[in-house]
Tab-separated table of C-alpha atoms and ligand atoms in Angstrom:
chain	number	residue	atom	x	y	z
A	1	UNK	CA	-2.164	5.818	12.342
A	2	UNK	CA	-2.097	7.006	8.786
A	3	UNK	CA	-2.209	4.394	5.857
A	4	UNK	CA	-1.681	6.166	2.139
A	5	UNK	CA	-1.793	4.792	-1.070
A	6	UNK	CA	-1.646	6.185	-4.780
A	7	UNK	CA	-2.534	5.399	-7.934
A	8	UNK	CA	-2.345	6.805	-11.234
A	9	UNK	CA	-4.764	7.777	-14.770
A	10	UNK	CA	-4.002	9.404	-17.887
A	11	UNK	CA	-7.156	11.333	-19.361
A	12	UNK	CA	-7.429	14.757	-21.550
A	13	UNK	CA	-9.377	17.480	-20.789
A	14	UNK	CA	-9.655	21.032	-21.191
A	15	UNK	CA	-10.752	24.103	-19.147
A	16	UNK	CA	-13.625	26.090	-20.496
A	17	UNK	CA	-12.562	29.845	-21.033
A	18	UNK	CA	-8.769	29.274	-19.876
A	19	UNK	CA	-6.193	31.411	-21.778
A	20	UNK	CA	-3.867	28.379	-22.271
A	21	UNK	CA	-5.675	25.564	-20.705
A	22	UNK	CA	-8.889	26.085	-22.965
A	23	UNK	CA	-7.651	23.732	-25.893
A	24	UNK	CA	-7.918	19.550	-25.324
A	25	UNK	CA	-4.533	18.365	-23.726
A	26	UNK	CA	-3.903	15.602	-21.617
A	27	UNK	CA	-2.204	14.743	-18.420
A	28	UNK	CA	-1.132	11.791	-16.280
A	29	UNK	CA	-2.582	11.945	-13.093
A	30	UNK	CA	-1.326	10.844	-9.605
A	31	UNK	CA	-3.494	10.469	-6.988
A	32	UNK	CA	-2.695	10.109	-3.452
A	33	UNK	CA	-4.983	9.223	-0.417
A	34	UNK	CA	-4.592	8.829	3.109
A	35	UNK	CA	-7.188	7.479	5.642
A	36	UNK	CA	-6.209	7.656	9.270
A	37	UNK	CA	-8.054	5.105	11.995
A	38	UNK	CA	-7.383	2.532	14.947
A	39	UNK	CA	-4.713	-0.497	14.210
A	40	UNK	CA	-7.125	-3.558	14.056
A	41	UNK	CA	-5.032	-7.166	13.439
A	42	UNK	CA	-2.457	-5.109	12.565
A	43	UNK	CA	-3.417	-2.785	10.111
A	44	UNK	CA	-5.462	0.237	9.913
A	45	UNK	CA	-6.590	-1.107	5.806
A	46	UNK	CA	-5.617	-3.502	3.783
A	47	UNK	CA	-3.128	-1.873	1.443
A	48	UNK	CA	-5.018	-3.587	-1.312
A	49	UNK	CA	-8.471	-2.664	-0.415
A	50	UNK	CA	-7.668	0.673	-0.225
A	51	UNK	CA	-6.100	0.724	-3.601
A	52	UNK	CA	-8.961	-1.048	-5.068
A	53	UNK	CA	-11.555	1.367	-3.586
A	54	UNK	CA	-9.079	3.761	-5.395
A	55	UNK	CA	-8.953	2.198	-8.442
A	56	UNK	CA	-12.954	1.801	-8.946
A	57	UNK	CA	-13.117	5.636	-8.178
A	58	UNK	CA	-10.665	6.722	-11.185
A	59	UNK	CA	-10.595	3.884	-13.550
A	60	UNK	CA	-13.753	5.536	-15.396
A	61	UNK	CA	-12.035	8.482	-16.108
A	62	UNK	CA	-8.458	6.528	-17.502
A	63	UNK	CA	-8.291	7.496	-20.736
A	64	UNK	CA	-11.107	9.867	-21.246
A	65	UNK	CA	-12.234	12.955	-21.552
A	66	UNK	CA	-12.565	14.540	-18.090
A	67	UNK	CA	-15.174	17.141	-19.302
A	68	UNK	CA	-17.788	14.205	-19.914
A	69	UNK	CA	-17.373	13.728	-15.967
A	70	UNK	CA	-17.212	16.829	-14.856
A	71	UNK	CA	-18.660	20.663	-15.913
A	72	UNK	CA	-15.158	22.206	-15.315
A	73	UNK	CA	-12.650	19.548	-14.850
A	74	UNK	CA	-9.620	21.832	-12.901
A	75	UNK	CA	-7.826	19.456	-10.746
A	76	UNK	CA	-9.318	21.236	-7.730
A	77	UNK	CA	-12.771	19.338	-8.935
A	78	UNK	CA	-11.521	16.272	-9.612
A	79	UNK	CA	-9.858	16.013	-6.387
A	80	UNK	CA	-13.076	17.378	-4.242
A	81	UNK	CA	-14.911	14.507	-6.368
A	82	UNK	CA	-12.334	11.706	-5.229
A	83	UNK	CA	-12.488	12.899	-1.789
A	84	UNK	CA	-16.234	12.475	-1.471
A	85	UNK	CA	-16.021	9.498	-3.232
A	86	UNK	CA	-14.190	7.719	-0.555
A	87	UNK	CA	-16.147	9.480	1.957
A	88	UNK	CA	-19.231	8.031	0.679
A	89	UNK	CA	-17.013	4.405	0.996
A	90	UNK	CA	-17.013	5.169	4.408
A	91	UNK	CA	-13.453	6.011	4.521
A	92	UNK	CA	-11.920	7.816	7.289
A	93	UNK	CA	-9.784	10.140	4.737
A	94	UNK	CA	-7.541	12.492	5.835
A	95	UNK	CA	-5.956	13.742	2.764
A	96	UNK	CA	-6.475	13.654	-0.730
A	97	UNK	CA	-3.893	15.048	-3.831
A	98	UNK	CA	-3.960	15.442	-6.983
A	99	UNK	CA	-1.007	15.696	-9.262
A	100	UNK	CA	-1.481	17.437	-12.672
A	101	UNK	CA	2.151	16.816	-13.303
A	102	UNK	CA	5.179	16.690	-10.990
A	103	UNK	CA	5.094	20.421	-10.192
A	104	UNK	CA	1.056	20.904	-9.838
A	105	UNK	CA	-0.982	19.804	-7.721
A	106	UNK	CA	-3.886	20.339	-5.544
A	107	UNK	CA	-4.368	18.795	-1.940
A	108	UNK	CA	-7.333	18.444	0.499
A	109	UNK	CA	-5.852	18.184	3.926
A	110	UNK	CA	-7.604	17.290	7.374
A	111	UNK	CA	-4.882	17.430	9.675
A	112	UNK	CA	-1.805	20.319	10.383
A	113	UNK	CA	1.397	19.773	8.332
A	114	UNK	CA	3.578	18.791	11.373
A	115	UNK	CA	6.856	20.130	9.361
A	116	UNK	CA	5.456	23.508	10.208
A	117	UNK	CA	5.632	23.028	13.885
B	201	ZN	ZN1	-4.769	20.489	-17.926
């Protein structure tokens, strides 16, 4: 079974060389993760452990500047970062996203989309 959570940050950042995206701006930033495992007592995670794994990823980039963290800070990176994050937890994750804003995002994704099938 699949057990997702997100969570959210606000931090600025800006994209080395980038036509428009090259000048310090700011976003707020949804995260979404899924890990996927056996149902133990009832659950596959705690809701709230997950969230505070989460939450002790991202907190240190709230309200900062994403290029102190990170060489090119595209959302692609950020979300590669989080998802190795919570690998090295030891978290079964299946799929990670990153929201820019409502209408971008970026997604790692271990399993098939089953609304293509
Ligand atoms: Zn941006």
């Amino acid at each position: 079974m699949i057990v997702g959570v997100s969570e959210t940050f606000s931090a600025a950042h800006l994209i080395p060389g980038h036509w428009k995206c090259g000048k310090v701006h700011g976003h707020n930033f949804k995260v979404e993760v899924e890990v996927e495992g056996d149902v133990k007592d009832g659950m596959v995670i705690d809701f709230y452990e997950l969230k505070r794994i989460l939450k002790e990823i991202i907190d240190k980039y709230d309200h900062d500047l994403l290029n102190k963290h990170f060489e090119n800070p595209t959302s692609e990176n950020i979300c590669l970062e989080i998802f190795n994050q919570l690998k090295e937890r030891g978290l079964n994750v299946v799929r990670v996203r990153v929201s820019e804003s409502p209408d971008k995002w970026v997604e790692i994704r271990l399993y098939p989309d089953s609304s293509n099938i």
